[in-house]
Coordinates of C-alpha atoms and ligand atoms in Angstrom, one line a residue:
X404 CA 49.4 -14.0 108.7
X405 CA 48.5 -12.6 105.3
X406 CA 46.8 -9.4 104.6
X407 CA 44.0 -10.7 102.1
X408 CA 41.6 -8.5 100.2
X409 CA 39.2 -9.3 98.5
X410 CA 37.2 -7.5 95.3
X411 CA 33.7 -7.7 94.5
X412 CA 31.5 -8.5 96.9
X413 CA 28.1 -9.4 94.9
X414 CA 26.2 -12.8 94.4
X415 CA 29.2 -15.1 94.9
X416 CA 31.8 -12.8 96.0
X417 CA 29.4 -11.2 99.3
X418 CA 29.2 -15.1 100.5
X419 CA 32.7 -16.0 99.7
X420 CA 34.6 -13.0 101.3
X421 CA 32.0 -13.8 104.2
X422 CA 33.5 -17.3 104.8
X423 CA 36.8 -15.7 104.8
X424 CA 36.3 -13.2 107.6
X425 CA 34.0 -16.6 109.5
X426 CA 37.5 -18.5 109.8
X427 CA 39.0 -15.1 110.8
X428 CA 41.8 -14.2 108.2
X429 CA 43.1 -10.9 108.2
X430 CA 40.6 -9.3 105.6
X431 CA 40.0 -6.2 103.4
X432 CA 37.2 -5.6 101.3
X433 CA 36.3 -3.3 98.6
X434 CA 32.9 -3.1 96.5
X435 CA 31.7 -0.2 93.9
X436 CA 28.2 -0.3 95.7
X437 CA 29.4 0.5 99.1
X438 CA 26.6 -0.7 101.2
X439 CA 27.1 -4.4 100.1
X440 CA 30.3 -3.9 102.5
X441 CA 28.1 -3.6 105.7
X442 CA 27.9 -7.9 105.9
X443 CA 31.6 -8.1 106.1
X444 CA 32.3 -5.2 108.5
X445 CA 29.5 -7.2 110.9
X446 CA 31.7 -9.8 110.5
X447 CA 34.7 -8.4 111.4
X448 CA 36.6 -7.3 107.6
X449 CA 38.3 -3.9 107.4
X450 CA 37.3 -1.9 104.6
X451 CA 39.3 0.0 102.1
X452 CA 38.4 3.6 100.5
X453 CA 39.7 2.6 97.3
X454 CA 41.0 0.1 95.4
X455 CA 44.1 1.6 95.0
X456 CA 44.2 1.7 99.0
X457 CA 43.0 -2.0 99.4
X458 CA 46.0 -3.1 96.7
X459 CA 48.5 -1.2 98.7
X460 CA 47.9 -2.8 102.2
X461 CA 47.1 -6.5 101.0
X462 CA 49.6 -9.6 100.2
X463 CA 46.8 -11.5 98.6
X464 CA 44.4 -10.0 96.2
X465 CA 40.9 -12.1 95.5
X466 CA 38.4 -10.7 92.8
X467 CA 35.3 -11.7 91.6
X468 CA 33.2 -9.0 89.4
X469 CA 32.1 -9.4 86.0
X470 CA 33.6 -9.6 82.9
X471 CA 37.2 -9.1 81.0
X472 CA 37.0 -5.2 81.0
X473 CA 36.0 -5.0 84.5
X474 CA 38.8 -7.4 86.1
X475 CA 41.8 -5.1 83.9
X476 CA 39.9 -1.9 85.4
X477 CA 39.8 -2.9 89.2
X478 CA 43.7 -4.6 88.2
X479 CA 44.7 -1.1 86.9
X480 CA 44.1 0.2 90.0
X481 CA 45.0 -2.3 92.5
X482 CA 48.4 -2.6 90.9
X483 CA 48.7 1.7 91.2
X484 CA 50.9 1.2 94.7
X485 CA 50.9 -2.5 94.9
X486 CA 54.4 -4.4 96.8
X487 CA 56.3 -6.2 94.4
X488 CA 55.0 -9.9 94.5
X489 CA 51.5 -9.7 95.6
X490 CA 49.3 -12.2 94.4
X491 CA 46.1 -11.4 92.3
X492 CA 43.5 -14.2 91.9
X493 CA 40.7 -13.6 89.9
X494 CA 37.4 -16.2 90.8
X495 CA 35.3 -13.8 87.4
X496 CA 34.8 -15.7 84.8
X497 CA 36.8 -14.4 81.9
X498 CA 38.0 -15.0 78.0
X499 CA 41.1 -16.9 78.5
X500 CA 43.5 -15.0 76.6
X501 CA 42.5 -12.2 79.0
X502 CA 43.5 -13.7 81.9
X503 CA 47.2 -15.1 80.0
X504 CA 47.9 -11.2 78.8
X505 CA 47.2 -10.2 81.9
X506 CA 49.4 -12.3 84.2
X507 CA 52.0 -11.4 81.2
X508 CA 51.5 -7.7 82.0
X509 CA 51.0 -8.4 85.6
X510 CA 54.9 -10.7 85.7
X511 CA 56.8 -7.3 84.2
X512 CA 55.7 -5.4 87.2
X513 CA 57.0 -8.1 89.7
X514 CA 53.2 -9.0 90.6
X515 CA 51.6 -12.8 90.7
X516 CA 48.7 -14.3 89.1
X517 CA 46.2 -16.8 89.1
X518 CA 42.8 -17.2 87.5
X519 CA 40.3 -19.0 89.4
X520 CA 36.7 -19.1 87.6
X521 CA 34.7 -20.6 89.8
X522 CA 31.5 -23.4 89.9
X523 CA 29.0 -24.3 92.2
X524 CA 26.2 -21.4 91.6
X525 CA 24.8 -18.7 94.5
X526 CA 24.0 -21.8 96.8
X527 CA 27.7 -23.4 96.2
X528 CA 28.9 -19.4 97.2
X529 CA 26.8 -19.6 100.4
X530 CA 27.5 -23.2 101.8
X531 CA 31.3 -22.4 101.2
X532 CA 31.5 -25.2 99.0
X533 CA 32.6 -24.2 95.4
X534 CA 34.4 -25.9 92.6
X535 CA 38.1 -23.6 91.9
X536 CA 39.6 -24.0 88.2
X537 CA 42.9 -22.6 88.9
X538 CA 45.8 -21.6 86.0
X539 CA 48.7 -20.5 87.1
X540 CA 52.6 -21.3 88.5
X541 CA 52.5 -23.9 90.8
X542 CA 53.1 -22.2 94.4
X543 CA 50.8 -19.7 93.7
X544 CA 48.4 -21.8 93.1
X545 CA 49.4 -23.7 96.2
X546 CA 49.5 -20.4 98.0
X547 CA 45.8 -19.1 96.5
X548 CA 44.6 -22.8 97.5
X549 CA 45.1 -22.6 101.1
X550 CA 43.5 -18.9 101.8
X551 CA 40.5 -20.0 99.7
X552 CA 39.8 -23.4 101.6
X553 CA 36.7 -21.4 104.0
X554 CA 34.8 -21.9 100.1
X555 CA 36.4 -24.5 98.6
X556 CA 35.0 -28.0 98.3
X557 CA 37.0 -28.7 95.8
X558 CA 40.5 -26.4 93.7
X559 CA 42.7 -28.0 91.3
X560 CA 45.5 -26.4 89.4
X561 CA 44.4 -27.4 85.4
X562 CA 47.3 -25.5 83.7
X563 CA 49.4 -22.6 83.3
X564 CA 47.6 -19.2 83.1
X565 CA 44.3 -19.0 81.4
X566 CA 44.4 -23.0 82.1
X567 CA 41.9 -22.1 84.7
X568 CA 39.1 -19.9 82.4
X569 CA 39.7 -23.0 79.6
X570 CA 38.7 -25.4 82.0
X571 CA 35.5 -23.0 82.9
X572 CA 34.6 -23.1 79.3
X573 CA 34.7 -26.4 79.0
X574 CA 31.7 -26.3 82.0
X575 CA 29.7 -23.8 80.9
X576 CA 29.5 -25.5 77.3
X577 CA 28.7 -28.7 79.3
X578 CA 26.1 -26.6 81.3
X579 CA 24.9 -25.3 78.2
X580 CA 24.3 -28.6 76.8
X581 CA 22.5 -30.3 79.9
X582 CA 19.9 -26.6 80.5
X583 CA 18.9 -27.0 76.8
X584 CA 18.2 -30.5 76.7
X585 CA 16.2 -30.5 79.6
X586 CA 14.0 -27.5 78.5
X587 CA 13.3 -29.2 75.0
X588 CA 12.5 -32.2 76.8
X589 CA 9.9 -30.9 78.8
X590 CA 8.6 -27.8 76.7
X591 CA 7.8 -31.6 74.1
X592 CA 6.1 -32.5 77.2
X593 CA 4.0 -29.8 77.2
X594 CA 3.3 -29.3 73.7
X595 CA 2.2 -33.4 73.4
X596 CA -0.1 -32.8 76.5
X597 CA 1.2 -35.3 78.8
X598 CA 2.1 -34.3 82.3
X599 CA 5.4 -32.6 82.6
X600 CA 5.1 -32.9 86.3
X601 CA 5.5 -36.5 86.0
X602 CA 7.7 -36.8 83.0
X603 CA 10.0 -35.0 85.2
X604 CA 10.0 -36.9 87.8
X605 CA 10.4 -40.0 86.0
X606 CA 13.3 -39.0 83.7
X607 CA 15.1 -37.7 86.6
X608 CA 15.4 -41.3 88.1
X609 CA 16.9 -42.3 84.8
X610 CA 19.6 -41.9 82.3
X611 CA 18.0 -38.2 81.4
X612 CA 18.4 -37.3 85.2
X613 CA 21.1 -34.2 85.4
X614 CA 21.9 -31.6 87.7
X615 CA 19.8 -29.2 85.5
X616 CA 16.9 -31.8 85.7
X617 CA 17.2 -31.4 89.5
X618 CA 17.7 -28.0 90.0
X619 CA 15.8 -26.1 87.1
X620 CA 12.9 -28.7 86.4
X621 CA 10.9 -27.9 89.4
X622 CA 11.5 -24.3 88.7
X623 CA 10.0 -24.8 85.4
X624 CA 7.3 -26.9 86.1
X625 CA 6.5 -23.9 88.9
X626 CA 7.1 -20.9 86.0
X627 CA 9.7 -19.4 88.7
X628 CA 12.1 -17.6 86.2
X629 CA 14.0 -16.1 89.9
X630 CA 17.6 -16.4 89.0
X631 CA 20.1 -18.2 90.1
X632 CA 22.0 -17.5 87.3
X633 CA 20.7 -15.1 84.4
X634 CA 20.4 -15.5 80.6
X635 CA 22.7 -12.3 80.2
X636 CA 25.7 -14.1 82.6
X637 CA 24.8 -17.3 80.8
X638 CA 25.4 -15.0 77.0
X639 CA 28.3 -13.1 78.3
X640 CA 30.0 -16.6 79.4
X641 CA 29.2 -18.2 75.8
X642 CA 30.9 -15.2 73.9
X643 CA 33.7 -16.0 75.7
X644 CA 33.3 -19.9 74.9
X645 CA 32.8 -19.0 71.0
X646 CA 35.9 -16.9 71.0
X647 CA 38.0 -19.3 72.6
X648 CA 36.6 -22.4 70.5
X649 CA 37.2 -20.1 67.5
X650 CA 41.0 -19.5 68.3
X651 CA 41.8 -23.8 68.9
X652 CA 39.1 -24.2 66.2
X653 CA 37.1 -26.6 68.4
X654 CA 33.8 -27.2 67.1
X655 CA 30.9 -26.5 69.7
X656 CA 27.5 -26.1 67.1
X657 CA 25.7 -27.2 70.3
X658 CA 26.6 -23.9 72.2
X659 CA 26.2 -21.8 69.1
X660 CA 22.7 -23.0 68.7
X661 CA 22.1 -22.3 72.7
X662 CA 23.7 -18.8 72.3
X663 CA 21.1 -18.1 69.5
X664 CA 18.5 -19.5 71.3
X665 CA 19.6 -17.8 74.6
X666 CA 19.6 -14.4 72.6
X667 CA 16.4 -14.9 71.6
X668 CA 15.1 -15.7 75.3
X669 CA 16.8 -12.2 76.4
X670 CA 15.1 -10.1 73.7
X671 CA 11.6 -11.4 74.9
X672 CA 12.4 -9.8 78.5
X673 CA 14.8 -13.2 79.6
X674 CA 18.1 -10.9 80.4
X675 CA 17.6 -10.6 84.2
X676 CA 15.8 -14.3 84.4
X677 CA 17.2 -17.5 84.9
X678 CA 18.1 -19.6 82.3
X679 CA 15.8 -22.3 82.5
X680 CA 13.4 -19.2 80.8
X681 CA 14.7 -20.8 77.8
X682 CA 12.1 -23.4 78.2
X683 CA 9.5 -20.6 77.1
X684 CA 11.7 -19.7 74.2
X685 CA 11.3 -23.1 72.9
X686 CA 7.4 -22.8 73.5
X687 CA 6.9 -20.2 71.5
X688 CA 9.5 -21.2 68.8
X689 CA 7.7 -24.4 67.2
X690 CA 9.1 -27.1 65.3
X691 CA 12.4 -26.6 63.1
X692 CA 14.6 -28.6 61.1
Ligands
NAP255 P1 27.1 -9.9 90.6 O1 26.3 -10.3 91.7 O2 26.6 -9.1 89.4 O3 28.4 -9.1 91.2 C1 29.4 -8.5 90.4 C2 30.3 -7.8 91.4 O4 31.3 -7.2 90.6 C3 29.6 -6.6 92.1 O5 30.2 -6.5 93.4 C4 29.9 -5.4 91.2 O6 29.9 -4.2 92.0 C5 31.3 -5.8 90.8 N1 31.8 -5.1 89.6 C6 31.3 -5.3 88.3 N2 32.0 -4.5 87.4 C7 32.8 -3.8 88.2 C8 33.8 -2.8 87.9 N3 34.0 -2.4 86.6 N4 34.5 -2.2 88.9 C9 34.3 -2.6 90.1 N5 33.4 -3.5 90.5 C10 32.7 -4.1 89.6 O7 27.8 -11.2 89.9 P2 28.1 -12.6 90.5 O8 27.0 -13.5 90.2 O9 28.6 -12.5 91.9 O10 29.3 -13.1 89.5 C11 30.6 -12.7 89.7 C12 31.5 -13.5 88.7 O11 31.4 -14.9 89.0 C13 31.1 -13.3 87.2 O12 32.2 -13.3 86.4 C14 30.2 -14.5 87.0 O13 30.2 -14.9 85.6 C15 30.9 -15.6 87.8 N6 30.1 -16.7 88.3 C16 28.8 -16.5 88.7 C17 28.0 -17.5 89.1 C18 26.6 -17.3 89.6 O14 25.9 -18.4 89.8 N7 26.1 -16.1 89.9 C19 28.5 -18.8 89.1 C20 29.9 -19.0 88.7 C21 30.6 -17.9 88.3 P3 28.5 -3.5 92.3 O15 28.0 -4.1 93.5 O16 28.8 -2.0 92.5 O17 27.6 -3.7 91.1

């Protein structure tokens, strides 16, 4: 059996490494905040001191922190007394051209990788039933697939490296599109006085109805700005979108506008709150052309 580890064990990563020791694979784990490690030694992972120990015992390398920087950090360390072949694959969401220079980098020292952004939100994480955009060579992939199935409901390989964080852009700029039109919709609502309640309710049941619509309507119409998933993640996510649009020159004014308007929302105390704060944003903004 392979030794797996697996890197980052907040929001998505404490649930997914959970599933992982539940079907009873041979598991390490490793997270900055120590404590957040308890979970998985209840359920029966081994942890590591360091992440330069974890690399050194495992086959299989998951991670799932933050952004760019952080993955090359926790990579630079891993890789200190890594085998040859291991396999890295990274479920952070990260610019593209990241994730390509480092499974160059990575290939020179005889080490594998695959990116692996992930979809499905916190709840997704918890049922074990995520969405896997994976880049990489093909029996990697195939390899990283079948370890990951405790939390899959659904991996694809999209691509060669960075295939996998291209395909995530494409979903957040989707996302993107779906959260704002929903909170202009009903922040309309509001401002023309009719019930948002029931304007909800009855675009849901029609062509307006979206995930968004389903998930962050009732949250607005109950001013619960609880994340889910916050403004900042949502900002740090559409730099990487604008970057990578940039560099294919793809045009995405939808997102821009979004990313201003998110902005915005996060300097009127939105960084830590869910997204569908935009909706507030857009109340206070008024009408522009
Ligand atoms: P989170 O709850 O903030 O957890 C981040 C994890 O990364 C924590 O374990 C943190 O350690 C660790 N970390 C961050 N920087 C690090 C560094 N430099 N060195 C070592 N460890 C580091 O975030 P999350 O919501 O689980 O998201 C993880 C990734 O998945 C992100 O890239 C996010 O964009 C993506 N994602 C999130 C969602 C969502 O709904 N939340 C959905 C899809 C994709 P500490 O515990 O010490 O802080």
């Amino acid at each position: 059996m392979a030794k797996v580890g697996f890197v980052g064990l907040g929001v998505m990563g404490g649930p997914m490494a959970g599933h992982l020791a539940n079907a009873g694979l041979d598991l390490t784990v490793w997270n900055r905040t120590e404590s957040k490690a308890e979970p998985l030694k209840q359920a029966g992972a081994k942890t590591a001191r360091s992440l330069e120990e974890l690399g050194a015992e495992c086959d299989v390398v998951f991670l799932c922190v933050s952004r760019s920087e952080d993955v090359q950090d926790c990579i630079a360390q891993l890789t200190k007394r890594a085998k040859p072949n291991t396999l890295f694959v990274d479920h952070s969401t990260i610019l593209p051209d990241v994730s390509k220079s480092l499974r160059d980098e990575l290939r020179t020292k005889e080490f594998r990788f695959v990116d692996a952004p992930i979809t499905g939100g916190s709840m997704g994480a918890q049922k074990g039933q995520l969405t896997i955009f994976c880049g990489g060579e093909e029996a990697d992939v195939a390899e990283a697939i079948e370890i990951m199935k405790p939390y899959t409901k659904r991996a694809e390989r999209v691509g060669g490296a960075g295939a996998g964080q291209l395909t995530k852009m494409a979903n957040q700029i989707a996302v993107g599109g779906t959260l704002l039109a929903l909170c202009e919709s009903l922040a309309f609502a509001e401002k023309a006085g009719i019930d948002i309640a029931k304007t909800r309710d009855l675009l849901a049941g029609g062509a307006a109805g979206s995930w968004s619509m389903d998930n962050y309507g009732p949250k607005i119409l109950n001013r619960d700005w609880s994340p889910g998933f916050k403004v900042k993640d949502q900002l740090k996510d559409f730099k990487y979108c604008i970057e990578s649009a940039r560099q294919i020159d793809a045009a995405i004014p939808g997102t821009v506008l979004l990313d201003e308007l998110l902005t915005k929302t996060a300097e009127n105390g939105g960084q830590d709150k869910t997204t569908a704060f935009l909706f507030e944003t857009l109340l206070e903004e008024g009408f522009r052309d």
